[in-house]
CSV table of C-alpha atoms in Angstrom, one decimal:
chain,number,residue,atom,x,y,z
Y,30,MET,CA,68.8,166.1,81.4
Y,31,LYS,CA,70.0,168.7,83.9
Y,32,ARG,CA,68.9,166.4,86.8
Y,33,THR,CA,70.7,163.4,85.2
Y,34,ARG,CA,73.9,165.4,84.7
Y,35,SER,CA,73.8,166.6,88.4
Y,36,LEU,CA,73.3,163.0,89.5
Y,37,LEU,CA,76.3,161.9,87.4
Y,38,ILE,CA,78.5,164.6,88.9
Y,39,ALA,CA,77.4,163.6,92.4
Y,40,VAL,CA,78.3,160.0,91.7
Y,41,VAL,CA,81.7,161.0,90.3
Y,42,LEU,CA,82.4,163.2,93.3
Y,43,ALA,CA,81.4,160.4,95.7
Y,44,LEU,CA,83.7,158.0,93.9
Y,45,TRP,CA,86.5,160.5,94.0
Y,46,GLY,CA,85.9,161.1,97.7
Y,47,SER,CA,86.1,157.4,98.3
Y,48,ALA,CA,89.3,157.1,96.4
Y,49,CYS,CA,90.9,160.0,98.4
Y,50,SER,CA,89.8,158.4,101.6
Y,51,GLN,CA,91.5,155.1,100.7
Y,52,GLN,CA,94.6,157.1,99.6
Y,53,ALA,CA,94.8,158.8,103.0
Y,54,ASP,CA,95.3,155.6,105.0
Y,55,GLU,CA,97.1,153.4,102.5
Y,56,ILE,CA,100.0,153.5,100.1
Y,57,ARG,CA,99.2,152.1,96.7
Y,58,ILE,CA,101.9,150.5,94.6
Y,59,GLY,CA,101.3,149.4,91.0
Y,60,GLU,CA,102.5,146.2,89.4
Y,61,TYR,CA,102.3,145.4,85.7
Y,62,GLY,CA,103.3,142.1,84.2
Y,63,SER,CA,102.6,139.2,81.8
Y,64,LEU,CA,100.1,137.1,83.8
Y,65,THR,CA,98.9,135.7,80.5
Y,66,GLY,CA,100.4,135.4,77.0
Y,67,GLY,CA,103.7,134.0,75.7
Y,68,THR,CA,105.7,134.6,78.8
Y,69,ALA,CA,103.0,134.1,81.4
Y,70,THR,CA,105.3,132.2,83.8
Y,71,PHE,CA,107.5,135.3,84.1
Y,72,GLY,CA,104.7,137.5,85.2
Y,73,THR,CA,103.1,134.9,87.4
Y,74,SER,CA,106.3,134.1,89.3
Y,75,THR,CA,107.1,137.8,89.7
Y,76,HIS,CA,103.6,138.5,91.0
Y,77,GLU,CA,103.9,135.7,93.6
Y,78,GLY,CA,107.2,137.1,94.8
Y,79,VAL,CA,105.7,140.6,95.0
Y,80,LEU,CA,102.7,139.3,97.1
Y,81,LEU,CA,105.0,137.4,99.4
Y,82,ALA,CA,107.0,140.6,100.1
Y,83,LEU,CA,103.8,142.6,100.5
Y,84,THR,CA,102.5,140.2,103.2
Y,85,GLU,CA,105.8,140.6,105.1
Y,86,ILE,CA,105.7,144.4,104.8
Y,87,ASN,CA,102.1,144.7,106.1
Y,88,ALA,CA,102.8,142.1,108.9
Y,89,GLY,CA,105.6,144.4,110.0
Y,90,GLY,CA,103.3,147.4,110.3
Y,91,GLY,CA,103.2,148.6,106.7
Y,92,LEU,CA,105.0,151.8,105.6
Y,93,LEU,CA,104.8,155.3,107.2
Y,94,GLY,CA,102.1,154.1,109.5
Y,95,LYS,CA,99.9,153.0,106.5
Y,96,ARG,CA,98.8,149.7,105.0
Y,97,VAL,CA,100.4,148.9,101.6
Y,98,THR,CA,98.3,147.8,98.7
Y,99,VAL,CA,99.5,146.4,95.4
Y,100,ILE,CA,97.3,146.9,92.4
Y,101,THR,CA,98.2,144.5,89.5
Y,102,GLU,CA,97.5,144.8,85.8
Y,103,ASP,CA,98.0,142.0,83.2
Y,104,ASP,CA,99.7,143.3,80.0
Y,105,GLN,CA,99.2,139.9,78.3
Y,106,SER,CA,102.9,139.8,77.2
Y,107,LYS,CA,102.3,142.7,74.8
Y,108,PRO,CA,104.2,146.0,74.8
Y,109,GLU,CA,101.1,148.0,73.8
Y,110,GLU,CA,99.1,146.6,76.7
Y,111,ALA,CA,102.0,147.4,79.0
Y,112,VAL,CA,101.4,151.1,78.2
Y,113,THR,CA,97.7,150.9,78.8
Y,114,ALA,CA,98.3,149.1,82.1
Y,115,VAL,CA,100.7,151.7,83.5
Y,116,LEU,CA,98.5,154.6,82.4
Y,117,LYS,CA,95.6,153.0,84.3
Y,118,LEU,CA,97.7,152.4,87.4
Y,119,ILE,CA,98.9,156.0,87.5
Y,120,LYS,CA,95.9,158.0,86.3
Y,121,GLN,CA,93.0,155.8,87.7
Y,122,ASN,CA,94.6,154.0,90.7
Y,123,GLN,CA,96.9,156.8,91.7
Y,124,VAL,CA,99.8,154.6,92.6
Y,125,VAL,CA,102.9,156.2,94.0
Y,126,ALA,CA,105.4,153.8,92.3
Y,127,VAL,CA,105.4,150.9,89.9
Y,128,VAL,CA,107.0,147.5,89.9
Y,129,GLY,CA,107.5,146.0,86.4
Y,130,GLU,CA,108.1,144.6,83.8
Y,131,VAL,CA,110.2,141.4,83.3
Y,132,ALA,CA,110.6,141.8,79.5
Y,133,SER,CA,112.8,144.6,78.3
Y,134,SER,CA,110.6,145.4,75.3
Y,135,ARG,CA,107.6,145.9,77.6
Y,136,SER,CA,109.5,147.9,80.1
Y,137,LEU,CA,110.8,150.1,77.3
Y,138,ALA,CA,107.2,150.6,76.1
Y,139,ALA,CA,105.8,151.7,79.6
Y,140,ALA,CA,108.8,153.5,81.1
Y,141,PRO,CA,108.1,156.8,79.3
Y,142,VAL,CA,104.7,156.9,80.9
Y,143,CYS,CA,106.2,156.6,84.4
Y,144,GLN,CA,109.0,159.1,83.5
Y,145,ALA,CA,106.5,161.7,82.2
Y,146,ASN,CA,104.4,161.4,85.4
Y,147,LYS,CA,107.4,161.4,87.8
Y,148,ILE,CA,106.3,158.0,89.2
Y,149,PRO,CA,109.3,155.8,90.0
Y,150,MET,CA,109.4,152.5,88.1
Y,151,LEU,CA,111.5,149.5,89.3
Y,152,SER,CA,111.9,146.7,86.9
Y,153,PRO,CA,112.6,143.4,88.6
Y,154,SER,CA,114.4,141.8,85.7
Y,155,SER,CA,114.6,143.8,82.4
Y,156,THR,CA,118.3,143.5,81.5
Y,157,ASN,CA,118.5,145.6,78.3
Y,158,PRO,CA,120.7,148.7,79.1
Y,159,LYS,CA,118.2,151.0,77.3
Y,160,VAL,CA,115.5,150.5,79.9
Y,161,THR,CA,116.9,152.8,82.6
Y,162,GLN,CA,118.2,155.2,79.9
Y,163,VAL,CA,114.6,156.3,79.4
Y,164,GLY,CA,115.0,158.7,82.4
Y,165,ASP,CA,115.9,159.3,86.0
Y,166,TYR,CA,112.7,157.8,87.4
Y,167,ILE,CA,113.4,154.3,85.9
Y,168,PHE,CA,115.4,151.7,87.9
Y,169,ARG,CA,116.1,148.0,87.8
Y,170,ALA,CA,116.8,145.3,90.5
Y,171,CYS,CA,118.8,143.1,88.2
Y,172,PHE,CA,122.1,143.0,86.3
Y,173,ILE,CA,122.3,144.3,82.7
Y,174,ASP,CA,123.0,142.6,79.4
Y,175,PRO,CA,126.6,143.7,79.0
Y,176,PHE,CA,127.5,141.8,82.1
Y,177,GLN,CA,125.2,138.8,81.3
Y,178,GLY,CA,126.3,138.5,77.7
Y,179,SER,CA,130.0,138.9,78.3
Y,180,THR,CA,129.8,136.4,81.3
Y,181,MET,CA,128.4,133.7,79.1
Y,182,ALA,CA,131.0,134.4,76.4
Y,183,LYS,CA,133.8,134.1,79.0
Y,184,PHE,CA,132.3,130.9,80.4
Y,185,ALA,CA,132.1,129.4,76.9
Y,186,ILE,CA,135.7,130.3,76.0
Y,187,ASN,CA,137.5,129.9,79.3
Y,188,THR,CA,135.5,127.2,81.0
Y,189,LEU,CA,134.0,125.1,78.2
Y,190,LYS,CA,137.1,125.7,76.0
Y,191,VAL,CA,135.0,126.1,72.8
Y,192,ARG,CA,136.2,128.4,70.0
Y,193,ARG,CA,133.7,128.1,67.2
Y,194,LEU,CA,130.3,129.5,68.2
Y,195,ALA,CA,127.0,130.3,66.5
Y,196,ILE,CA,124.2,132.7,67.6
Y,197,LEU,CA,120.4,132.4,67.1
Y,198,THR,CA,118.8,135.7,68.0
Y,199,ASP,CA,115.1,136.7,68.6
Y,200,THR,CA,115.1,139.9,66.6
Y,201,LYS,CA,111.7,140.9,67.9
Y,202,ASN,CA,113.1,141.4,71.4
Y,203,ASP,CA,115.5,144.1,72.6
Y,204,TYR,CA,116.6,141.7,75.3
Y,205,SER,CA,117.8,139.1,72.8
Y,206,VAL,CA,119.3,141.6,70.4
Y,207,GLY,CA,121.3,143.3,73.3
Y,208,LEU,CA,122.6,140.0,74.7
Y,209,THR,CA,123.7,138.9,71.2
Y,210,GLN,CA,125.8,142.1,70.8
Y,211,PHE,CA,127.7,141.7,74.1
Y,212,PHE,CA,128.2,138.0,73.7
Y,213,ARG,CA,129.5,138.4,70.1
Y,214,ASP,CA,131.9,141.3,71.1
Y,215,THR,CA,133.3,139.3,74.0
Y,216,VAL,CA,133.8,136.1,72.1
Y,217,LYS,CA,135.8,138.0,69.5
Y,218,SER,CA,137.8,139.8,72.1
Y,219,LEU,CA,138.8,136.5,73.6
Y,220,GLY,CA,139.9,135.0,70.3
Y,221,GLY,CA,136.8,133.0,69.6
Y,222,GLU,CA,135.0,132.9,66.2
Y,223,ILE,CA,131.3,133.5,65.4
Y,224,VAL,CA,130.8,131.0,62.6
Y,225,ALA,CA,127.1,131.7,62.0
Y,226,GLU,CA,124.4,134.1,63.0
Y,227,GLU,CA,120.7,133.3,62.4
Y,228,SER,CA,117.5,134.9,63.6
Y,229,TYR,CA,113.8,134.2,64.5
Y,230,GLY,CA,110.9,136.1,66.1
Y,231,GLU,CA,109.0,135.5,69.4
Y,232,GLY,CA,106.0,133.3,68.7
Y,233,ASP,CA,107.8,131.3,66.0
Y,234,ILE,CA,107.5,127.5,66.3
Y,235,GLU,CA,109.6,126.3,63.4
Y,236,PHE,CA,113.4,126.7,63.4
Y,237,LYS,CA,114.8,123.9,61.3
Y,238,ALA,CA,115.9,126.2,58.4
Y,239,GLN,CA,118.1,128.3,60.7
Y,240,LEU,CA,119.4,125.2,62.5
Y,241,THR,CA,120.2,123.5,59.3
Y,242,ALA,CA,122.3,126.5,58.2
Y,243,ILE,CA,124.1,126.5,61.6
Y,244,LYS,CA,124.7,122.7,61.4
Y,245,ALA,CA,126.5,123.2,58.0
Y,246,VAL,CA,129.3,125.2,59.7
Y,247,ASN,CA,129.7,122.8,62.6
Y,248,PRO,CA,129.9,125.1,65.7
Y,249,GLU,CA,131.0,123.8,69.1
Y,250,ALA,CA,128.3,125.8,70.9
Y,251,ILE,CA,125.2,127.8,70.0
Y,252,TYR,CA,124.1,130.9,72.0
Y,253,VAL,CA,120.3,131.3,72.0
Y,254,PRO,CA,119.4,134.4,74.1
Y,255,GLY,CA,115.6,134.2,73.9
Y,256,TYR,CA,112.6,133.3,76.1
Y,257,TYR,CA,111.9,129.8,77.3
Y,258,THR,CA,109.2,128.6,74.9
Y,259,GLU,CA,111.1,129.3,71.7
Y,260,CYS,CA,114.5,128.2,73.3
Y,261,ALA,CA,113.1,124.9,74.4
Y,262,LEU,CA,111.6,124.3,70.9
Y,263,ILE,CA,115.0,125.2,69.3
Y,264,ALA,CA,116.7,122.7,71.6
Y,265,ARG,CA,114.3,119.9,70.6
Y,266,GLN,CA,114.6,120.7,66.8
Y,267,ALA,CA,118.4,121.0,67.1
Y,268,ARG,CA,118.7,117.5,68.5
Y,269,GLU,CA,116.3,116.1,66.0
Y,270,LEU,CA,118.6,117.4,63.2
Y,271,GLY,CA,121.6,115.8,64.9
Y,272,LEU,CA,123.2,119.0,66.2
Y,273,THR,CA,125.3,118.1,69.2
Y,274,ALA,CA,126.7,121.6,69.9
Y,275,THR,CA,126.3,122.8,73.5
Y,276,LEU,CA,123.4,125.2,73.8
Y,277,LEU,CA,123.9,128.4,75.9
Y,278,GLY,CA,121.3,130.9,77.0
Y,279,GLY,CA,120.4,133.8,79.3
Y,280,ASP,CA,118.0,134.4,82.1
Y,281,GLY,CA,115.0,134.1,79.7
Y,282,TRP,CA,115.5,130.3,80.0
Y,283,ASP,CA,114.6,130.4,83.7
Y,284,SER,CA,111.2,128.7,83.7
Y,285,PRO,CA,109.9,125.2,84.5
Y,286,LYS,CA,108.6,125.3,80.9
Y,287,THR,CA,112.1,125.1,79.6
Y,288,ALA,CA,112.5,121.5,80.8
Y,289,GLU,CA,108.9,120.7,80.3
Y,290,ILE,CA,108.9,121.6,76.7
Y,291,GLY,CA,112.5,120.8,75.9
Y,292,GLY,CA,112.7,117.4,77.7
Y,293,LYS,CA,116.0,115.6,77.3
Y,294,ALA,CA,117.0,118.0,74.5
Y,295,VAL,CA,117.9,120.7,77.1
Y,296,ASP,CA,120.0,118.4,79.3
Y,297,GLY,CA,123.6,119.6,79.3
Y,298,THR,CA,122.7,123.1,78.4
Y,299,TYR,CA,123.9,126.2,80.3
Y,300,PHE,CA,122.3,129.6,81.1
Y,301,THR,CA,123.1,132.7,83.1
Y,302,ASN,CA,120.7,133.6,85.9
Y,303,HIS,CA,120.0,135.8,89.0
Y,304,TYR,CA,120.0,133.1,91.7
Y,305,SER,CA,120.3,129.4,92.3
Y,306,ALA,CA,118.1,127.3,94.6
Y,307,ASP,CA,121.3,125.4,95.5
Y,308,GLU,CA,122.8,128.4,97.2
Y,309,GLN,CA,123.0,127.9,101.0
Y,310,ARG,CA,122.9,131.6,102.0
Y,311,PRO,CA,120.3,132.1,104.8
Y,312,GLU,CA,118.3,134.6,102.7
Y,313,VAL,CA,117.9,132.1,99.9
Y,314,GLN,CA,116.9,129.2,102.0
Y,315,LYS,CA,114.4,131.2,104.1
Y,316,PHE,CA,112.8,132.6,100.9
Y,317,ILE,CA,112.5,129.1,99.4
Y,318,ALA,CA,110.9,127.8,102.5
Y,319,ASP,CA,108.4,130.7,102.8
Y,320,TYR,CA,107.6,130.6,99.0
Y,321,ARG,CA,107.0,126.8,99.1
Y,322,ALA,CA,104.7,127.2,102.2
Y,323,ALA,CA,102.7,130.0,100.4
Y,324,TYR,CA,102.5,128.3,97.0
Y,325,GLY,CA,101.8,124.6,97.5
Y,326,GLY,CA,105.4,123.4,97.6
Y,327,LYS,CA,106.5,125.1,94.4
Y,328,VAL,CA,110.2,125.9,94.1
Y,329,PRO,CA,110.7,129.6,93.2
Y,330,ASP,CA,112.4,130.6,89.9
Y,331,ALA,CA,114.5,133.7,89.5
Y,332,MET,CA,111.5,135.8,88.5
Y,333,ALA,CA,109.9,135.1,91.8
Y,334,VAL,CA,113.1,136.1,93.6
Y,335,LEU,CA,113.4,139.3,91.7
Y,336,GLY,CA,109.8,140.2,92.2
Y,337,TYR,CA,110.3,139.7,96.0
Y,338,ASP,CA,113.5,141.7,96.0
Y,339,ALA,CA,112.1,144.6,93.9
Y,340,MET,CA,109.1,145.0,96.2
Y,341,ARG,CA,111.2,145.0,99.3
Y,342,MET,CA,113.7,147.4,97.7
Y,343,LEU,CA,110.9,149.8,96.9
Y,344,ALA,CA,109.4,149.5,100.4
Y,345,ALA,CA,112.8,150.2,102.0
Y,346,ALA,CA,113.2,153.3,99.8
Y,347,ILE,CA,109.8,154.6,100.8
Y,348,ALA,CA,110.6,154.0,104.4
Y,349,ARG,CA,114.0,155.9,104.1
Y,350,ALA,CA,112.3,158.7,102.1
Y,351,GLY,CA,109.7,159.2,104.9
Y,352,SER,CA,107.3,160.1,102.1
Y,353,SER,CA,105.3,158.6,99.3
Y,354,ASP,CA,106.0,161.5,97.0
Y,355,GLY,CA,107.5,160.4,93.6
Y,356,PRO,CA,110.6,162.6,93.8
Y,357,ALA,CA,111.4,161.5,97.4
Y,358,ILE,CA,111.0,157.8,96.5
Y,359,ARG,CA,113.2,158.4,93.4
Y,360,ALA,CA,116.0,159.9,95.5
Y,361,ALA,CA,115.8,157.1,98.0
Y,362,LEU,CA,115.9,154.4,95.4
Y,363,ALA,CA,118.9,156.1,93.8
Y,364,ALA,CA,120.7,155.9,97.1
Y,365,THR,CA,120.2,152.1,97.6
Y,366,LYS,CA,123.4,150.5,98.8
Y,367,ASP,CA,124.2,146.9,99.8
Y,368,PHE,CA,120.5,146.0,100.0
Y,369,PRO,CA,120.4,142.4,101.3
Y,370,GLY,CA,118.4,140.8,98.5
Y,371,VAL,CA,117.7,137.1,98.0
Y,372,SER,CA,119.4,137.5,94.6
Y,373,GLY,CA,122.5,139.0,96.3
Y,374,ARG,CA,123.6,142.4,97.7
Y,375,ILE,CA,122.2,145.2,95.5
Y,376,THR,CA,123.7,148.6,95.0
Y,377,ILE,CA,122.1,151.1,92.6
Y,378,ASP,CA,124.8,152.8,90.4
Y,379,GLY,CA,124.7,156.2,88.8
Y,380,GLU,CA,122.8,154.8,85.8
Y,381,ARG,CA,120.1,153.4,88.1
Y,382,ASN,CA,121.2,149.8,87.4
Y,383,ALA,CA,121.8,147.2,90.0
Y,384,ARG,CA,125.4,146.0,90.6
Y,385,LYS,CA,125.2,142.4,91.7
Y,386,ALA,CA,126.6,138.9,91.1
Y,387,ILE,CA,125.5,136.5,88.3
Y,388,VAL,CA,125.3,132.7,88.4
Y,389,VAL,CA,125.7,130.1,85.7
Y,390,LEU,CA,123.3,127.1,85.8
Y,391,LYS,CA,123.4,123.8,84.0
Y,392,ILE,CA,120.3,121.8,83.2
Y,393,ASP,CA,120.7,118.2,84.3
Y,394,ASN,CA,117.9,115.7,84.1
Y,395,GLY,CA,115.4,118.6,84.1
Y,396,GLU,CA,116.9,120.2,87.2
Y,397,PHE,CA,118.7,123.6,87.3
Y,398,ARG,CA,122.1,123.0,88.9
Y,399,PHE,CA,124.5,125.7,90.2
Y,400,VAL,CA,127.8,125.8,88.3
Y,401,GLU,CA,129.5,129.1,89.4
Y,402,SER,CA,128.9,132.6,90.7
Y,403,ILE,CA,130.7,135.6,89.2
Y,404,ALA,CA,130.9,139.0,90.8
Y,405,PRO,CA,130.6,142.2,88.7
């Protein structure tokens, strides 16, 4: 028994020594995301963007004279798994910073773990304001819901000239609930009327009861601030019921699955997003060319762009900090100003949110077309 225990301790020490040796000549960054589950395209696209940035960083000599490694954990699109993933990254893999998550609910679940361990967390695309309110080690590379929700409300009232609107909210997601609040408030402040509000939950597949109630009050537009699978199904069922109101959404619509599932039902709909492939800025066109070369010709969505931007922002912060210590990286991230991202120039404000422009896209024959860009 004694001999077995001694052998076990020796093995543990050998593994610990190996881990320390790796840590000495590399910088480990953690990534957690939905590589499987209900929003798998979000996590997959983000991961591809992160890896593209990682390749560029190491090709340029790494950071602080060390090679950069990204360790990725799949949270299966579940908040509880996000907590487990981040705990593993910090305690077992000893990462110095974390990139993730896309969904606000999963970022909110895991952010307290990063905050408690003083490990900077940079969410590529969680837009709910509560995410960065968790603590001073939590950042994001995207705009927030007050800007996104109010922008779509202004677009509906001022550009589409509609006055009677309905809202269909995913009450299981903080992201959807937050967008609804800011959209509703802005519509009312501009003289519009919310004639109906209905709800559903992520994972639902049947929406005709809610849509029938909405049809009864004849809105001119319906705001559906959810994720792509449910939103595409809602569009199909709305058209099947004869609802002709214009459908509006947020960045949760940005997936090839929206057009794949929704088909013709999503043509003529609008949603807010972080970038458009139609933009001719050199940063955008170079990223698209590199991404297509790396991933078999695939056109990147906004999650890929934000994963790429977040990884590069974090690398730039580590380089400016001159250290891989959590407090030093945190201070450098907080000082980010005019970072040249593919999704636009990014400045981190006093609440650790990114100030940047937003775009409105229209789905036309399954393609996402640029409509307009709006500065904060």
